[in-house]
Amino acid sequence: MIGPKNKSSKGRRNKRRAQSFKIAKATLAVCPSCSEYKLPHTICKACGNYKKVEYIKKD
């Protein structure tokens, strides 16, 4: 049977496994009402609008 030629250290093994747990950057969209950046498919925190409809009254 063929096995590993040398032992892999814990650090090398963990570096290889860590690649699958990378956190992706959050995508940002521009609000059509106030041109602020916001998370897509959410109400804008700056103006309270979603798809040009005001859901939260902001002063």
Coordinates of C-alpha atoms in Angstrom, one line a residue:
M1 CA 0.0 0.0 0.0
I2 CA 1.1 3.5 -0.8
G3 CA 1.0 6.0 2.0
P4 CA 2.5 9.5 2.7
K5 CA 6.3 9.6 2.3
N6 CA 6.7 12.0 5.3
K7 CA 4.6 13.2 8.1
S8 CA 2.7 16.5 7.5
S9 CA 3.0 18.9 10.4
K10 CA -0.1 20.2 12.1
G11 CA 0.5 23.7 10.8
R12 CA 0.8 22.6 7.2
R13 CA -2.3 20.4 7.5
N14 CA -4.3 23.3 9.1
K15 CA -3.2 25.8 6.5
R16 CA -4.5 23.5 3.8
R17 CA -7.9 23.0 5.6
A18 CA -8.3 26.7 6.4
Q19 CA -8.8 27.6 2.7
S20 CA -12.4 26.2 2.8
F21 CA -13.4 28.4 5.7
K22 CA -12.6 31.8 4.2
I23 CA -15.2 34.4 4.8
A24 CA -16.4 36.2 1.6
K25 CA -16.6 40.0 1.6
A26 CA -20.1 41.4 1.9
T27 CA -21.6 42.6 -1.3
L28 CA -22.7 46.2 -1.3
A29 CA -25.4 47.8 -3.5
V30 CA -26.1 51.5 -4.1
C31 CA -29.4 52.8 -2.8
P32 CA -31.3 54.4 -5.7
S33 CA -32.9 57.0 -3.5
C34 CA -29.9 58.5 -1.5
S35 CA -26.9 56.8 -3.3
E36 CA -25.5 55.4 0.0
Y37 CA -24.1 51.9 0.1
K38 CA -26.3 49.2 1.7
L39 CA -26.7 45.5 1.8
P40 CA -28.7 44.2 -1.2
H41 CA -32.4 43.3 -0.6
T42 CA -32.5 45.3 2.6
I43 CA -34.0 48.6 3.7
C44 CA -31.5 51.5 3.5
K45 CA -30.4 52.6 7.0
A46 CA -29.7 56.1 5.7
C47 CA -33.1 57.0 4.2
G48 CA -35.4 54.1 5.1
N49 CA -36.3 53.2 1.5
Y50 CA -36.5 49.9 -0.2
K51 CA -37.1 49.8 -4.0
K52 CA -38.0 53.5 -3.9
V53 CA -40.8 53.0 -1.3
E54 CA -40.4 54.6 2.1
Y55 CA -40.8 51.9 4.9
I56 CA -39.1 53.7 7.8
K57 CA -39.6 57.4 8.2
K58 CA -36.3 59.2 8.6
D59 CA -35.8 62.9 9.4

